[in-house]
Coordinates of C-alpha atoms and ligand atoms in Angstrom, one line a residue:
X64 CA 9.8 -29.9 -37.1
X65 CA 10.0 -26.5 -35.5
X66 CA 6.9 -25.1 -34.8
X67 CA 6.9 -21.0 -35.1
X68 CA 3.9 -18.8 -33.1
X69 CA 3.0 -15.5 -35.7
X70 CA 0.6 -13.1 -34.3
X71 CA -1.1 -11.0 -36.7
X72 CA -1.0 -13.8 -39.5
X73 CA -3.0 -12.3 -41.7
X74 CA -1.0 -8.7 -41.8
X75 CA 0.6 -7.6 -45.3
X76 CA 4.5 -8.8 -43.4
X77 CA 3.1 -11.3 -41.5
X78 CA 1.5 -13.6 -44.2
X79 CA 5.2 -13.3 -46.1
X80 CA 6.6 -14.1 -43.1
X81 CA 4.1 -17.2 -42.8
X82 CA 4.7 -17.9 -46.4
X83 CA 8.7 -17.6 -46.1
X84 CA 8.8 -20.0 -42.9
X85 CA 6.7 -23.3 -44.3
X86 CA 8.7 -23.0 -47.5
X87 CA 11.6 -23.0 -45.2
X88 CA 10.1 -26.5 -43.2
X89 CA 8.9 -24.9 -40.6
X90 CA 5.2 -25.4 -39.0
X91 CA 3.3 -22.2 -38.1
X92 CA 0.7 -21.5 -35.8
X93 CA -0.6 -17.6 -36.1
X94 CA -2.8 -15.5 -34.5
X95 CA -5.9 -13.9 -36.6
X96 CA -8.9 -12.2 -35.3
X97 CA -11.9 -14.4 -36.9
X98 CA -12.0 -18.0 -37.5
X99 CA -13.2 -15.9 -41.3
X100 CA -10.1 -15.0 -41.7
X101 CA -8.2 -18.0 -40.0
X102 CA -9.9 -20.2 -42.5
X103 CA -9.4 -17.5 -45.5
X104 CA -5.4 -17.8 -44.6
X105 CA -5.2 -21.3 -43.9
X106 CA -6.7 -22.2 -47.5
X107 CA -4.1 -20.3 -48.5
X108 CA -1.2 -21.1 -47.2
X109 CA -1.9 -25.4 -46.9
X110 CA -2.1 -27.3 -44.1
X111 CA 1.8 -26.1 -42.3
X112 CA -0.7 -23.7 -40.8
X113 CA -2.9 -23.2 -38.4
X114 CA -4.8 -20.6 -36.5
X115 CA -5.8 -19.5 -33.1
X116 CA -8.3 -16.6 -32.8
X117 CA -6.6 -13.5 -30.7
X118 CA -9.4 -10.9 -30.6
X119 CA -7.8 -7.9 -29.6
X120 CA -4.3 -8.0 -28.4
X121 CA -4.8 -5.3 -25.6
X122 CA -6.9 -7.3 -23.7
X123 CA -4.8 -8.8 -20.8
X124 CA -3.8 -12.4 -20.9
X125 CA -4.6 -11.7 -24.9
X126 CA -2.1 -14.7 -25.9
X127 CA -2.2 -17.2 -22.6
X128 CA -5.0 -19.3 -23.8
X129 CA -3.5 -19.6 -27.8
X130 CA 0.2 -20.5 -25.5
X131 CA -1.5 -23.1 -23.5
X132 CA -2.4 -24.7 -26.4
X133 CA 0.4 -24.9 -28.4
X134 CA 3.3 -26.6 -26.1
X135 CA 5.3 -27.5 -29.4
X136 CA 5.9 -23.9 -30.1
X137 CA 9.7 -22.7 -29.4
X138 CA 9.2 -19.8 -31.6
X139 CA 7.3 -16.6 -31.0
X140 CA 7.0 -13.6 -33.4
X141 CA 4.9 -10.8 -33.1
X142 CA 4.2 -8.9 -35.8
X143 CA 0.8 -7.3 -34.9
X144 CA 0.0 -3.7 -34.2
X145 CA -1.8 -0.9 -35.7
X146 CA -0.1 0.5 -38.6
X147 CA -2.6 3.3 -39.8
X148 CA -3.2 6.9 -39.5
X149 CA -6.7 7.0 -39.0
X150 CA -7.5 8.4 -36.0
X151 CA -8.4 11.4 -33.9
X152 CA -7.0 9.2 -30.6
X153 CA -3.7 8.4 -30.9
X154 CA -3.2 7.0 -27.1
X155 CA -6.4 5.1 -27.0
X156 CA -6.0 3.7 -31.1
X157 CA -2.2 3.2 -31.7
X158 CA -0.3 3.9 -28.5
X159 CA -2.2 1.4 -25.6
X160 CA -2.9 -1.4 -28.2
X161 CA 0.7 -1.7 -29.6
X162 CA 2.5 -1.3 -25.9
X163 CA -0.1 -4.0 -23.9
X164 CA 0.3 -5.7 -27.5
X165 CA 3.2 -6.5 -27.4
X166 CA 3.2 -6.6 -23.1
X167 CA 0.9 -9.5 -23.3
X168 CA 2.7 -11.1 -26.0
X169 CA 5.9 -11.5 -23.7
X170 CA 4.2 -12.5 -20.7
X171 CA 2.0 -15.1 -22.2
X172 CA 5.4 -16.8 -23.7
X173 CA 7.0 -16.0 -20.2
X174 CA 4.5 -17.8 -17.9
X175 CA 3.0 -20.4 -20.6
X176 CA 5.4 -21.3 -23.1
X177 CA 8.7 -21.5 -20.8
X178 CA 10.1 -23.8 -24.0
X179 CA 9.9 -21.1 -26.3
X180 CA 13.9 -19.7 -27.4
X181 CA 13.3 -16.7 -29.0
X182 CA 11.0 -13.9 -29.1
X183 CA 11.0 -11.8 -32.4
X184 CA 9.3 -8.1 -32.4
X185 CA 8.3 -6.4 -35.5
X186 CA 9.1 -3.0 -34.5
X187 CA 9.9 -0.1 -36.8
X188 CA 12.4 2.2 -37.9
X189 CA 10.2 4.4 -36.6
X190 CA 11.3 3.4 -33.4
X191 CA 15.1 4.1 -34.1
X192 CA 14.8 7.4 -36.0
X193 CA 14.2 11.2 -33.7
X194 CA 12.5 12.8 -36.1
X195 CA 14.6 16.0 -36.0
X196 CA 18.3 13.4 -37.0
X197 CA 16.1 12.6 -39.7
X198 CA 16.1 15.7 -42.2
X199 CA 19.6 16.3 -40.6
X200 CA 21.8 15.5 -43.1
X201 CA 24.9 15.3 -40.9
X202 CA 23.2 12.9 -38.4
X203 CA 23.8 8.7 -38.9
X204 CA 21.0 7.0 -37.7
X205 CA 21.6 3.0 -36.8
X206 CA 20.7 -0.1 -34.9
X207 CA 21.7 1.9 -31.9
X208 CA 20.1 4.7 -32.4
X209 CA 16.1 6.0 -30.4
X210 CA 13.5 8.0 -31.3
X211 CA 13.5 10.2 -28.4
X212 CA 9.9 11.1 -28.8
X213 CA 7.5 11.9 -25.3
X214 CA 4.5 9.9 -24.8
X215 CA 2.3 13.2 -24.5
X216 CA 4.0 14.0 -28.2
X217 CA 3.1 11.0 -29.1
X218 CA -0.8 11.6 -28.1
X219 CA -0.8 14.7 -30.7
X220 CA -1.4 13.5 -34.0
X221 CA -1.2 9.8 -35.7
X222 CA 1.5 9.7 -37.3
X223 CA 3.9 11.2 -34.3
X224 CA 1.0 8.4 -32.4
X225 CA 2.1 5.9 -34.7
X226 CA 6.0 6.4 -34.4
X227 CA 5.1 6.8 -30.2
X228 CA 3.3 3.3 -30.2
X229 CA 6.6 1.4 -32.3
X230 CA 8.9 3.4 -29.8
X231 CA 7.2 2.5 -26.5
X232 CA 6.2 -1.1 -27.7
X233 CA 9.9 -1.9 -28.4
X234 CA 11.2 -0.1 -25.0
X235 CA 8.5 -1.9 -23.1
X236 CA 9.9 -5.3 -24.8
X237 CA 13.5 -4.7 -23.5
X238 CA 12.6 -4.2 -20.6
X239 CA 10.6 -7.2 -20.0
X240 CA 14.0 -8.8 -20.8
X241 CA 15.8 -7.2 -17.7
X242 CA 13.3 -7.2 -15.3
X243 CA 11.7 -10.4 -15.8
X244 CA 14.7 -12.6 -17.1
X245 CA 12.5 -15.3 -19.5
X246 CA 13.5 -18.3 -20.6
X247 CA 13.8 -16.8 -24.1
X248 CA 16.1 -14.5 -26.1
X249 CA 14.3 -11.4 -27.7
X250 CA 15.2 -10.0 -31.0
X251 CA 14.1 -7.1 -33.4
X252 CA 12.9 -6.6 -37.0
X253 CA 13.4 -2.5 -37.4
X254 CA 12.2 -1.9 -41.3
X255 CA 11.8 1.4 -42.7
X256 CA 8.7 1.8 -45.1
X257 CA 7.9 -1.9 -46.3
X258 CA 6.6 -1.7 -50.2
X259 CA 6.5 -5.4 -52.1
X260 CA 3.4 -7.1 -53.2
X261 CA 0.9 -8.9 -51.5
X262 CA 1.6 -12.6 -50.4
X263 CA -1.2 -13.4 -52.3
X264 CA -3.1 -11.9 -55.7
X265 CA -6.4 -12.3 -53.5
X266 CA -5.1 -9.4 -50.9
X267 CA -4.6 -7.1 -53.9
X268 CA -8.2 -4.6 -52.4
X269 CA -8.7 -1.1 -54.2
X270 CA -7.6 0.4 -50.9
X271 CA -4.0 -1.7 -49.9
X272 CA -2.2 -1.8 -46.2
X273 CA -0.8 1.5 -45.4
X274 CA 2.7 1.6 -46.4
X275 CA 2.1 0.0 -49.8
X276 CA -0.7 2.3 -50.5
X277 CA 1.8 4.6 -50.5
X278 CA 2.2 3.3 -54.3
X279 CA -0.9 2.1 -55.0
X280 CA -2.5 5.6 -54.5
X281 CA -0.4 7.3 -57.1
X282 CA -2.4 4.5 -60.1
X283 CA -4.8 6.6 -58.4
X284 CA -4.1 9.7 -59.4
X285 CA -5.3 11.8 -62.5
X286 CA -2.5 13.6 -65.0
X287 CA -3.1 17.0 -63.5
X288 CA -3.1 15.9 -59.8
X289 CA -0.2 16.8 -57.2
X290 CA 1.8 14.2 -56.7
X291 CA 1.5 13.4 -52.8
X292 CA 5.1 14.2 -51.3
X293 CA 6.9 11.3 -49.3
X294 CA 10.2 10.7 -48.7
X295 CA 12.0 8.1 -46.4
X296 CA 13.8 5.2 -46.6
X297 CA 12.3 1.8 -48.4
X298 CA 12.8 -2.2 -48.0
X299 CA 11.3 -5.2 -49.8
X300 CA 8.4 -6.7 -47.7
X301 CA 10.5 -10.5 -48.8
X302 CA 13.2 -9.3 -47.6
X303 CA 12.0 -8.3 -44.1
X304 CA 10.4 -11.9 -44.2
X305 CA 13.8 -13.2 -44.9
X306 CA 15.2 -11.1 -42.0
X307 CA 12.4 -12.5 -39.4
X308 CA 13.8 -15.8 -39.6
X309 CA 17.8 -14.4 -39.4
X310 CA 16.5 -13.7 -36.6
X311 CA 15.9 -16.4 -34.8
X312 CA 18.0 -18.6 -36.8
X313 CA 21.3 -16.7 -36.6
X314 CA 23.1 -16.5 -33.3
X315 CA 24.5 -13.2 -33.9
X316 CA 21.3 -11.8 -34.2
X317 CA 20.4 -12.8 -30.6
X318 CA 19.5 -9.4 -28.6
X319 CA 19.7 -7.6 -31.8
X320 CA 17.6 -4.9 -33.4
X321 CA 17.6 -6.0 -37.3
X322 CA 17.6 -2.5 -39.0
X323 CA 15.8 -3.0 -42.9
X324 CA 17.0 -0.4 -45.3
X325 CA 17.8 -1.1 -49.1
X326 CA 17.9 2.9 -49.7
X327 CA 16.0 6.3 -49.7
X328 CA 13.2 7.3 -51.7
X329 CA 11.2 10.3 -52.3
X330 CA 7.9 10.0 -54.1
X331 CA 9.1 11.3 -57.3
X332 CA 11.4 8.4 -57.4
X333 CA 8.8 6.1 -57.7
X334 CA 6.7 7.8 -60.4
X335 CA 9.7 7.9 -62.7
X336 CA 10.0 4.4 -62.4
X337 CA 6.3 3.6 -63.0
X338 CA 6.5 6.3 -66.6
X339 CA 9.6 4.6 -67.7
X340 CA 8.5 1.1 -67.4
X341 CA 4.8 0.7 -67.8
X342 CA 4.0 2.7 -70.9
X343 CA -0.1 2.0 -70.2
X344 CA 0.9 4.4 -67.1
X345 CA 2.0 7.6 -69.8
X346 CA -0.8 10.1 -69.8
X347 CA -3.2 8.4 -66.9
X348 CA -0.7 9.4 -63.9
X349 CA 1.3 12.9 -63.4
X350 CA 4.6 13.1 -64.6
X351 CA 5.6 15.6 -61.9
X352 CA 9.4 16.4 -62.7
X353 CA 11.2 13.7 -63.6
X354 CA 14.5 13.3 -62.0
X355 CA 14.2 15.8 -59.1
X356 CA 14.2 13.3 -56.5
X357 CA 17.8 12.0 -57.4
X358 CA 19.7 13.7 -54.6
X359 CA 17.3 12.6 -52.2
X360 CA 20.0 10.5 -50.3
X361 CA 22.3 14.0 -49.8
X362 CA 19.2 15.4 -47.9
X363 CA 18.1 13.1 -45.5
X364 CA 20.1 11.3 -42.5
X365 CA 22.5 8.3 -43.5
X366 CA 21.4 5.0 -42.6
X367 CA 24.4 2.6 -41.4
X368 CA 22.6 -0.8 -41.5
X369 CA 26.1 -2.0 -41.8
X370 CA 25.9 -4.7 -39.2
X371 CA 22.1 -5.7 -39.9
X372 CA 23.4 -6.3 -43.8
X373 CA 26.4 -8.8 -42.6
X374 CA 24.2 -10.5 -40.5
X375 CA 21.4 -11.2 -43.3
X376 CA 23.6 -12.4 -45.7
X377 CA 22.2 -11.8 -48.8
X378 CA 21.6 -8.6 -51.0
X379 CA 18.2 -6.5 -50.5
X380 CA 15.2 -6.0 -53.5
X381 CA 15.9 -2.3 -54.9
X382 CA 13.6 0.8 -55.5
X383 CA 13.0 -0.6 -59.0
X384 CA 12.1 -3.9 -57.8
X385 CA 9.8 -3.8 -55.7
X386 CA 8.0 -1.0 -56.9
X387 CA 7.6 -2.8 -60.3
X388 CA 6.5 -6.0 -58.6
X389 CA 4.0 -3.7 -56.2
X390 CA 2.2 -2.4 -59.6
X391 CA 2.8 -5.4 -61.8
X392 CA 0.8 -7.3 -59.5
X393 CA -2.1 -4.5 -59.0
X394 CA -2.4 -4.4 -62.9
X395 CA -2.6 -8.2 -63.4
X396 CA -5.3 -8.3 -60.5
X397 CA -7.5 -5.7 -61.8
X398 CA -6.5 -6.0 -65.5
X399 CA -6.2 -2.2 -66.1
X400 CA -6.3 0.9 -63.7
Ligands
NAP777 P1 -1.0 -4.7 -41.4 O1 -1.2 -5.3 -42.7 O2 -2.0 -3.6 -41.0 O3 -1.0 -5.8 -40.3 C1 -1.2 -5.6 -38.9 C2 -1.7 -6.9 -38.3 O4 -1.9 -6.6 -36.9 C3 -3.0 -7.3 -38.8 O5 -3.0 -8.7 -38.9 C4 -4.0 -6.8 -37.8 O6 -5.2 -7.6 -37.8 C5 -3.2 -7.0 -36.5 N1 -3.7 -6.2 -35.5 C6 -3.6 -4.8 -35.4 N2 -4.2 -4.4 -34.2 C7 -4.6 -5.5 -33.6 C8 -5.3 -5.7 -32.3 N3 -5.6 -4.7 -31.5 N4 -5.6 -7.0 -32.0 C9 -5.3 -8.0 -32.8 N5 -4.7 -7.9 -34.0 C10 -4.3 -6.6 -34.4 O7 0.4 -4.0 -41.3 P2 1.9 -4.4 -41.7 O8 2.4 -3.4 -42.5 O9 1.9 -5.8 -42.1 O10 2.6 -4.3 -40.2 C11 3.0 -5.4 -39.4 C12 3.9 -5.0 -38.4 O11 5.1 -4.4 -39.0 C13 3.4 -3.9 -37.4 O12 3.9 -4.2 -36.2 C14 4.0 -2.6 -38.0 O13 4.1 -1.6 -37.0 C15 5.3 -3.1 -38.5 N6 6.0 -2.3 -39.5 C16 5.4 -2.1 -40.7 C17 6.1 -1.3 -41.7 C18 5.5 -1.1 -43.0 O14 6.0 -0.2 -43.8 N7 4.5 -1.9 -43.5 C19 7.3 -0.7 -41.4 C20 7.9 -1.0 -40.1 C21 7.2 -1.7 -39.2 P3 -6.5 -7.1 -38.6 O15 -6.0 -6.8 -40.0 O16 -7.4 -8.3 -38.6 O17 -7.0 -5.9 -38.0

């Protein structure tokens, strides 16, 4: 039996990603920061799993003792890094964490688990799109494609801080690659915004992780309220925990960057979904103007995830989809809004 390393286990991707490999036979051992939360996991998930406590994944040699302990692991993915916007420190909060992250990660597998294969990194679209291509509607934006953001941009504000930290993580994981020559093979998960429910009915909070908030915060809102204005690019969270075992399991994958993208969205797109399929919704949320996000796609830079698509090999969870399945499973767990 395989055994697979997850950092971050108990992150919103991460725990379908735990969830998708031990239905697929695999053993997992992950990462969490409390035996609290180890144990809260483990329960859930069955005994496929186990946990090793990684504190704080900045802290240098982070991942050595976890490695040493696990010689039966010949898979490593790391999925954790600070996704939130929540700070007035950018470098210190987002940008040092996710780049010796991710450093420590690699060089932990490189000097103490020479049997591991492949290396998988969570990164982000954030780390393929510039964010001038991306209102460009002329510009294509794919697997080949860099944010060409500055590390002192990056210190600015959080969410140029967050979009530095997914950038500079990746870079720094590439080039580990060339200048160190591991044993392993490195490959990269790239989504776009990740909406989807919870892994588990018991991670539904009233506040959720940030990118599904994103639709959780509009059950929030009151009939007269602004609706908050986002637009970008979605995927299905079980579909990127499909794509974290392409992979590793698909050779043509190997030295890849996996680019997630069902399709663009702008908020308005998912409030019209919400009014025209959960009638308890009518009258509690705002209505904004229905329709007016339909040409969303015309303004925004094309996506050509062509080759990411051929090598997943099977068809990605749409708009409708996912953000019914995000609110279904909200209402259930709280019984009304
Ligand atoms: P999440 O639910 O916030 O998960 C992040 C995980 O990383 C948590 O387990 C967290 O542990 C852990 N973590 C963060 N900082 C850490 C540190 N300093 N030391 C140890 N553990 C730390 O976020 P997510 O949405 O699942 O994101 C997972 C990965 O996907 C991240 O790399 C993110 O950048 C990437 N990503 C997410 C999206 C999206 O839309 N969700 C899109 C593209 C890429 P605690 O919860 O215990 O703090």
């Amino acid at each position: 039996m395989t055994t697979v390393f997850v950092s971050g286990a108990t992150g919103y991707i991460a725990q379908h990603v735990v969830k998708e490999l031990v239905a697929n036979g695999y053993q997992v051992v992950g990462s969490v920061r409390s035996a609290e939360k180890g144990d809260k996991l483990k329960k859930l998930v069955g005994s496929n799993f186990s946990y090793e406590i990684v504190k704080d994944i900045q802290i240098e040699g982070a991942f050595n003792e976890a490695l040493k302990r696990h010689p039966e692991v010949t898979v490593f993915l790391h999925t954790a890094s600070p996704f939130h916007f929540k700070t007035t420190e950018p470098e210190k909060d987002l940008l040092i964490p996710a780049v010796n992250g991710t450093k420590n990660a690699l060089s932990a597998v490189h000097k103490f688990a020479p049997q591991v294969k492949n290396v998988v990194i969570t990164s982000s679209y954030a780390a393929i799109a510039p964010a001038s291509k991306e209102v460009d509607n002329t510009a294509t934006i794919s697997e080949t494609t860099w944010n060409d953001v500055t590390w002192e941009d990056a210190t600015k504000d959080p969410v140029t801080g967050y979009r530095g930290s997914k950038t500079f993580a990746e870079k720094a994981a590439w080039e580990f690659v060339e200048v160190e020559k591991p044993n392993f093979i490195l490959s990269t998960v790239n989504p776009v915004f990740v909406f989807g429910p919870q892994a588990f009915d018991s991670e539904v909070k009233d506040t959720l992780n940030t990118s599904a908030e994103i639709i959780n915060a509009l059950l929030k809102l009151s009939p007269d309220d602004e609706i908050p204005f986002f637009r970008g690019a979605y995927v299905d969270v079980r579909d990127v925990a499909k794509a974290h075992l392409t992979a590793f399991e698909n050779k043509g994958a190997e030295n890849s960057r996996l680019l997630l993208a069902d399709g663009r969205f702008v908020t308005q797109n998912i409030v019209d979904i919400l009014l025209e399929n959960f009638s308890q919704l009518r009258g509690k949320i705002p209505i904004g103007e229905p329709g007016r996000g339909s040409d969303v796609e015309s303004k925004l830079a094309k996506i050509d995830n062509e080759k990411t698509k051929k090598l997943l090999g099977f068809e990605l969870i749409d708009l409708k989809k996912t953000v019914l399945d995000t609110v279904q499973q909200v209402l259930d767990v709280k019984g009304t809004i």
